[in-house]
Coordinates of C-alpha atoms and ligand atoms in Angstrom, one line a residue:
X21 CA 0.0 0.0 0.0
X22 CA 1.4 3.4 -0.9
X23 CA 1.3 6.2 1.6
X24 CA -1.9 8.2 0.7
X25 CA -3.7 4.9 0.3
X26 CA -2.6 3.7 3.8
X27 CA -3.9 6.9 5.4
X28 CA -7.4 5.9 4.1
X29 CA -7.3 2.1 4.1
X30 CA -4.7 1.4 7.0
X31 CA -5.8 0.2 10.4
X32 CA -9.4 -0.9 10.6
X33 CA -11.0 1.3 8.0
X34 CA -14.5 -0.1 8.0
X35 CA -16.5 -1.4 11.0
X36 CA -16.5 -5.2 10.9
X37 CA -19.8 -5.3 12.8
X38 CA -21.9 -3.1 10.4
X39 CA -19.7 -2.3 7.3
X40 CA -19.9 1.4 8.1
X41 CA -17.3 3.1 5.9
X42 CA -16.8 5.9 8.5
X43 CA -15.7 3.9 11.5
X44 CA -18.4 4.5 14.2
X45 CA -18.0 6.4 17.4
X46 CA -18.5 3.7 20.1
X47 CA -19.6 6.1 22.8
X48 CA -19.6 3.5 25.5
X49 CA -17.8 2.8 28.8
X50 CA -18.6 -0.8 29.4
X51 CA -19.6 -4.0 27.5
X52 CA -22.0 -6.8 28.3
X53 CA -20.4 -10.1 29.2
X54 CA -22.3 -13.4 28.5
X55 CA -20.8 -15.0 31.6
X56 CA -17.9 -13.8 33.8
X57 CA -15.0 -13.0 31.4
X58 CA -17.2 -14.0 28.3
X59 CA -16.8 -10.8 26.3
X60 CA -16.1 -9.9 22.6
X61 CA -12.7 -8.4 23.2
X62 CA -13.8 -5.3 25.1
X63 CA -14.6 -5.1 28.9
X64 CA -14.2 -1.5 29.8
X65 CA -13.2 1.6 27.7
X66 CA -10.2 2.6 29.7
X67 CA -8.7 -0.8 28.8
X68 CA -10.0 -0.7 25.2
X69 CA -12.6 1.0 23.0
X70 CA -13.3 0.0 19.4
X71 CA -13.0 3.6 18.0
X72 CA -9.8 4.2 19.9
X73 CA -8.5 0.8 18.8
X74 CA -9.3 1.7 15.1
X75 CA -7.1 4.8 15.5
X76 CA -4.4 2.9 17.4
X77 CA -4.3 0.3 14.6
X78 CA -4.1 3.1 12.0
X79 CA -1.1 4.9 13.6
X80 CA 0.6 1.6 14.1
X81 CA 0.4 0.9 10.4
X82 CA 1.4 4.4 9.4
X83 CA 4.6 4.3 11.6
X84 CA 5.3 0.6 10.8
X85 CA 5.3 -0.5 14.5
X86 CA 4.0 -3.4 16.6
X87 CA 1.2 -1.5 18.4
X88 CA -0.3 2.0 18.7
X89 CA -1.7 3.8 21.8
X90 CA -3.9 6.9 21.9
X91 CA -3.9 9.3 24.8
X92 CA -5.7 12.5 25.9
X93 CA -2.8 14.7 24.8
X94 CA 0.7 14.6 23.4
X95 CA 2.0 15.3 27.0
X96 CA -0.1 12.3 28.3
X97 CA 1.5 10.1 25.6
X98 CA 5.0 11.3 26.6
X99 CA 4.3 10.9 30.3
X100 CA 3.0 7.3 29.8
X101 CA 6.1 6.4 27.8
X102 CA 8.3 7.9 30.6
X103 CA 6.4 5.7 33.1
X104 CA 8.1 2.7 31.4
X105 CA 11.1 3.8 33.5
X106 CA 11.8 3.6 37.2
X107 CA 13.0 5.9 39.9
X108 CA 16.8 6.1 39.5
X109 CA 16.7 5.9 35.7
X110 CA 18.1 8.6 33.5
X111 CA 16.9 9.9 30.0
X112 CA 18.8 12.0 27.5
X113 CA 16.7 14.5 25.6
X114 CA 17.2 17.0 22.7
X115 CA 18.1 20.5 24.2
X116 CA 15.5 22.6 22.4
X117 CA 12.7 20.2 23.0
X118 CA 9.1 21.4 23.2
X119 CA 8.7 23.5 26.4
X120 CA 6.1 21.2 27.9
X121 CA 8.4 18.2 27.4
X122 CA 11.2 20.1 29.2
X123 CA 8.7 21.0 32.0
X124 CA 7.4 17.5 32.6
X125 CA 10.9 16.1 32.8
X126 CA 12.3 18.8 35.1
X127 CA 9.3 19.7 37.3
X128 CA 7.3 16.4 37.5
X129 CA 9.1 13.3 36.6
X130 CA 12.3 14.5 38.4
X131 CA 10.2 14.4 41.6
X132 CA 9.6 10.7 40.9
X133 CA 13.3 10.1 40.5
X134 CA 13.5 10.0 36.7
X135 CA 16.5 12.2 35.9
X136 CA 17.2 13.9 32.6
X137 CA 20.0 15.6 30.7
X138 CA 19.4 17.9 27.7
X139 CA 22.0 17.9 25.0
X140 CA 22.3 18.9 21.3
X141 CA 21.4 15.5 19.9
X142 CA 22.5 16.7 16.4
X143 CA 26.0 16.3 17.9
X144 CA 26.6 12.5 18.3
X145 CA 29.6 13.1 20.6
X146 CA 27.5 15.2 23.0
X147 CA 24.9 12.4 23.1
X148 CA 27.6 9.8 23.7
X149 CA 29.2 11.7 26.6
X150 CA 25.8 12.3 28.3
X151 CA 25.3 8.5 28.6
X152 CA 25.5 7.4 32.3
X153 CA 25.4 3.9 33.9
X154 CA 21.7 4.5 34.7
X155 CA 20.7 5.9 31.3
X156 CA 17.8 4.0 29.8
X157 CA 16.7 6.1 26.8
X158 CA 17.5 8.8 24.3
X159 CA 14.5 11.0 23.5
X160 CA 14.8 12.9 20.2
X161 CA 12.7 15.7 18.7
X162 CA 13.6 16.2 15.1
X163 CA 13.0 18.7 13.6
X164 CA 13.1 20.6 16.8
X165 CA 10.8 23.3 18.0
X166 CA 11.4 26.2 17.4
X167 CA 14.9 26.1 15.9
X168 CA 14.3 23.3 13.4
X169 CA 17.5 21.5 14.3
X170 CA 17.8 18.0 12.8
X171 CA 19.2 14.9 14.5
X172 CA 20.4 11.9 12.6
X173 CA 17.9 9.3 13.9
X174 CA 19.7 6.3 12.4
X175 CA 23.0 7.2 14.0
X176 CA 21.6 7.9 17.4
X177 CA 19.5 4.7 17.3
X178 CA 22.6 2.7 16.4
X179 CA 24.5 4.3 19.3
X180 CA 21.5 3.6 21.6
X181 CA 21.3 0.0 20.6
X182 CA 25.0 -0.5 21.2
X183 CA 24.6 1.0 24.7
X184 CA 21.4 -1.0 25.5
X185 CA 19.2 2.1 25.4
X186 CA 15.8 2.8 23.9
X187 CA 15.4 5.5 21.2
X188 CA 12.2 7.6 21.5
X189 CA 11.4 10.0 18.7
X190 CA 8.8 12.8 18.9
X191 CA 7.6 12.8 15.2
X192 CA 5.0 15.6 15.6
X193 CA 6.6 18.0 13.2
X194 CA 7.3 15.6 10.3
X195 CA 4.3 13.2 10.8
X196 CA 4.5 9.6 9.5
X197 CA 3.8 11.0 6.0
X198 CA 7.3 12.5 5.8
X199 CA 9.4 10.6 8.4
X200 CA 9.2 7.0 9.8
X201 CA 11.6 6.8 12.8
X202 CA 11.0 3.1 13.4
X203 CA 12.3 2.3 9.9
X204 CA 15.4 4.3 11.0
X205 CA 15.9 2.2 14.1
X206 CA 13.8 3.9 16.8
X207 CA 11.9 1.9 19.4
X208 CA 9.1 4.3 20.2
X209 CA 7.5 7.1 18.2
X210 CA 5.5 9.9 19.9
X211 CA 3.0 12.4 18.4
X212 CA 1.2 15.4 19.6
X213 CA -1.7 14.4 17.3
X214 CA -3.2 17.8 18.2
X215 CA -1.1 19.1 15.4
X216 CA -0.8 17.8 11.8
X217 CA -2.6 14.5 12.4
X218 CA -5.8 16.2 13.6
X219 CA -5.0 19.1 11.3
X220 CA -8.0 21.3 12.0
X221 CA -7.4 22.9 15.4
X222 CA -10.3 20.9 16.9
X223 CA -8.8 18.1 19.0
X224 CA -6.1 17.6 21.6
X225 CA -4.6 14.1 21.5
X226 CA -1.4 12.1 21.7
X227 CA -0.2 8.9 20.1
X228 CA 2.6 6.5 20.8
X229 CA 3.8 3.6 18.6
X230 CA 6.2 0.9 19.8
X231 CA 8.3 -1.6 17.8
X232 CA 8.1 -4.7 20.0
X233 CA 5.6 -7.0 21.7
X234 CA 7.4 -6.4 25.1
X235 CA 7.1 -2.6 24.8
X236 CA 3.5 -3.0 23.6
X237 CA 2.6 -5.1 26.7
X238 CA 4.4 -2.7 29.0
X239 CA 2.9 0.5 27.5
X240 CA -0.6 -1.0 27.4
X241 CA -0.1 -1.8 31.1
X242 CA 0.8 1.8 31.8
X243 CA -2.0 3.2 29.6
X244 CA -4.6 1.0 31.4
X245 CA -3.1 1.7 34.8
X246 CA -2.7 5.4 34.6
X247 CA -5.8 5.9 32.4
X248 CA -4.9 9.0 30.3
X249 CA -6.8 7.6 27.3
X250 CA -8.3 9.4 24.3
X251 CA -12.2 9.4 24.2
X252 CA -14.1 7.9 21.2
X253 CA -15.2 11.2 19.8
X254 CA -11.7 12.6 19.6
X255 CA -10.4 9.2 18.3
X256 CA -12.9 9.5 15.4
X257 CA -11.9 13.1 14.7
X258 CA -8.3 12.0 14.4
X259 CA -9.2 9.1 12.1
X260 CA -11.0 11.6 9.9
X261 CA -8.1 14.1 10.0
X262 CA -5.5 11.5 9.1
X263 CA -7.4 10.6 5.9
X264 CA -6.3 13.9 4.3
X265 CA -2.8 14.1 5.9
X266 CA -1.1 13.4 2.6
X267 CA -2.6 16.1 0.5
X268 CA -2.4 18.6 3.4
X269 CA 1.4 17.9 3.9
X270 CA 2.0 18.1 0.1
X271 CA 0.3 21.4 -0.2
X272 CA 1.9 22.8 3.0
X273 CA 5.3 21.9 1.6
X274 CA 4.7 23.9 -1.6
X275 CA 3.4 26.9 0.4
X276 CA 6.3 26.8 2.8
X277 CA 8.9 26.7 0.1
X278 CA 7.5 29.9 -1.4
X279 CA 7.3 31.6 2.0
X280 CA 10.9 30.6 2.9
X281 CA 12.1 32.1 -0.4
X282 CA 10.3 35.3 0.4
X283 CA 11.6 35.6 4.0
X284 CA 15.1 35.0 2.9
X285 CA 15.1 37.9 0.6
X286 CA 13.5 40.4 3.0
X287 CA 15.8 42.9 4.7
X288 CA 13.9 43.0 8.0
X289 CA 14.5 39.3 8.5
X290 CA 17.9 38.6 10.1
X291 CA 17.8 34.8 9.9
X292 CA 15.6 32.0 8.6
X293 CA 15.5 28.6 10.2
X294 CA 14.2 25.8 7.8
X295 CA 15.7 22.4 7.3
X296 CA 14.9 22.5 3.6
X297 CA 17.4 25.3 3.1
X298 CA 20.7 24.1 1.6
X299 CA 22.4 26.5 4.1
X300 CA 20.8 24.7 7.1
X301 CA 23.6 23.0 9.0
X302 CA 21.9 19.6 9.0
X303 CA 20.3 19.9 5.5
X304 CA 22.1 16.7 4.3
X305 CA 20.8 14.7 7.2
X306 CA 17.3 16.0 6.8
X307 CA 17.4 15.0 3.1
X308 CA 18.5 11.5 4.1
X309 CA 15.7 10.8 6.6
X310 CA 12.7 12.9 5.6
X311 CA 10.6 13.0 2.4
X312 CA 9.4 16.5 3.1
X313 CA 10.8 19.3 5.2
X314 CA 7.4 20.4 6.7
X315 CA 5.5 23.5 7.3
X316 CA 7.3 25.0 10.3
X317 CA 9.6 28.0 9.8
X318 CA 11.2 30.2 12.3
X319 CA 12.8 33.6 11.6
X320 CA 14.4 36.3 13.6
X321 CA 13.3 39.9 13.3
X322 CA 15.9 41.2 15.7
X323 CA 13.9 42.2 18.8
X324 CA 10.7 41.7 20.9
X325 CA 9.6 45.1 19.7
X326 CA 9.9 44.2 16.0
X327 CA 8.1 40.9 16.7
X328 CA 5.3 42.8 18.4
X329 CA 5.0 45.2 15.4
X330 CA 4.8 42.3 13.0
X331 CA 2.1 40.6 15.2
X332 CA 0.0 43.8 15.4
X333 CA -0.2 44.0 11.6
X334 CA -0.4 40.4 10.5
X335 CA -3.8 39.3 9.3
X336 CA -4.0 35.7 7.9
X337 CA -1.5 34.2 10.4
X338 CA -3.4 33.7 13.7
X339 CA -1.5 34.5 16.8
X340 CA -1.9 31.3 18.7
X341 CA 0.0 28.4 20.3
X342 CA 0.0 25.1 18.4
X343 CA 0.8 24.3 14.8
X344 CA 0.0 22.0 11.9
X345 CA -3.5 23.1 11.2
X346 CA -5.2 24.2 8.0
X347 CA -5.0 27.8 9.1
X348 CA -1.6 29.5 9.3
X349 CA -0.5 30.3 12.8
X350 CA 2.2 32.6 14.2
X351 CA 3.8 32.7 17.6
X352 CA 6.7 34.1 19.6
X353 CA 8.3 31.0 21.2
X354 CA 10.2 32.9 24.0
X355 CA 7.0 34.3 25.3
X356 CA 4.6 31.5 24.4
X357 CA 5.4 27.8 23.8
X358 CA 8.9 28.1 25.4
X359 CA 8.0 30.4 28.2
X360 CA 8.4 27.5 30.6
X361 CA 12.1 27.3 29.7
X362 CA 14.2 29.5 32.0
X363 CA 15.4 32.7 30.3
X364 CA 19.1 31.9 30.6
X365 CA 18.5 28.5 29.0
X366 CA 16.6 30.1 26.2
X367 CA 19.4 32.5 25.6
X368 CA 21.9 29.6 25.5
X369 CA 19.7 27.8 22.9
X370 CA 19.2 30.8 20.7
X371 CA 15.5 31.2 21.3
X372 CA 15.7 35.0 21.2
X373 CA 13.0 37.6 21.9
X374 CA 12.8 38.4 18.2
X375 CA 12.3 34.8 17.1
X376 CA 9.0 34.3 15.3
X377 CA 7.7 30.9 14.5
X378 CA 5.1 30.3 11.8
X379 CA 3.1 27.2 11.0
X380 CA 2.2 27.5 7.3
X381 CA -1.4 26.5 6.5
X382 CA -3.4 25.9 3.4
X383 CA -4.5 29.4 2.4
X384 CA -3.4 30.7 -1.0
X385 CA 0.3 31.3 -0.7
X386 CA 0.0 34.6 -2.6
X387 CA -2.2 35.9 0.3
X388 CA 0.2 34.6 2.9
X389 CA 3.2 36.3 1.3
X390 CA 1.4 39.6 0.8
X391 CA 0.3 39.5 4.4
X392 CA 3.9 38.9 5.7
X393 CA 5.2 41.6 3.3
X394 CA 2.9 44.3 4.6
X395 CA 3.4 43.3 8.3
X396 CA 7.2 43.3 7.9
X397 CA 7.2 46.8 6.4
Ligands
PLP422 C1 6.8 18.7 19.4 C2 5.7 18.6 20.4 N1 5.6 17.5 21.2 C3 4.7 17.4 22.1 C4 3.7 18.4 22.3 C5 2.7 18.3 23.4 O1 1.5 17.9 22.8 P1 0.0 18.3 23.4 O2 -0.1 19.8 23.3 O3 -0.9 17.6 22.5 O4 0.0 17.8 24.8 C6 3.8 19.5 21.5 C7 2.8 20.6 21.7 O5 2.9 21.7 21.2 C8 4.8 19.6 20.5 O6 4.9 20.7 19.8

């Protein structure tokens, strides 16, 4: 099955019970048993729900894993994966990881004894030297948010295997349409499905895919025990969103290429961050592991004041957190998505006050460029 076909026919695309072509929303919490334990595969919807299972089978197929799991948010998915570890374990993460991922590691999971170190994972030596005797996993975000740095998944996964560690990849920015970490050696893939997979700014959800029966058993145990599951309505919305992921990503790619071209030539823009640029330091790695560079672009306008001026004039780019929707969005990471990262750390990473991040949507690109042009002037 090719990729666009799989988005539509992967997983359980029709309801086996009724033949319904749109998989039904099984709005149900419990299931009748004919005798004690005599059920049809479902007992209670925290443990399993048919609509959620259809989504979990779909993401499993799209990522090429052993099993998929759906959670109430991307952060719930990440937390559940981290619950595979024990007090005293250590995890290495990408340094400019999503602010919420930084926060859960350093303000919540640290209290439970799960220690973390943040390094530039695009630098293999830095990853290697961060490995400690109690390290259990390397968590990568690639491309990163908001600086669009790229980590070589294959190389890190190889190093992780040699050291007996798991490789976890947050694939939110690329989506399974452009990048498949499990094929590159990763063990676990995470998604904030709130973004491109949902695609319409109408659902908050998280997905995880694992590559082995043992991890599937362990993660199902955590999912069922801690209970942060996705409801059937939202599972259905995601299944619907995913059907058009391919055409949305293709169109986004075209719009983004034109916008990057425009931004690069504009005198008010000091720097453009986009992995599709040949001048991007990790462009050759990106080209090797992704089929498309995505719709996220960051650019520096020099100061918070300039960023505010741009925001006050911009029209089609909605000032909002989040990304990956049909509508173009704009944000200032230092004061929004990455505000939970301490200011000194932001400065170290290069997340400046003048850094603006856009998520390119599906409007006509001529309108988007015209809008950026008038706002930058
Ligand atoms: C890369 C990345 N991972 C994880 C998350 C967390 O996902 P959610 O907001 O669905 O909890 C986000 C949210 O912005 C994200 O951008």
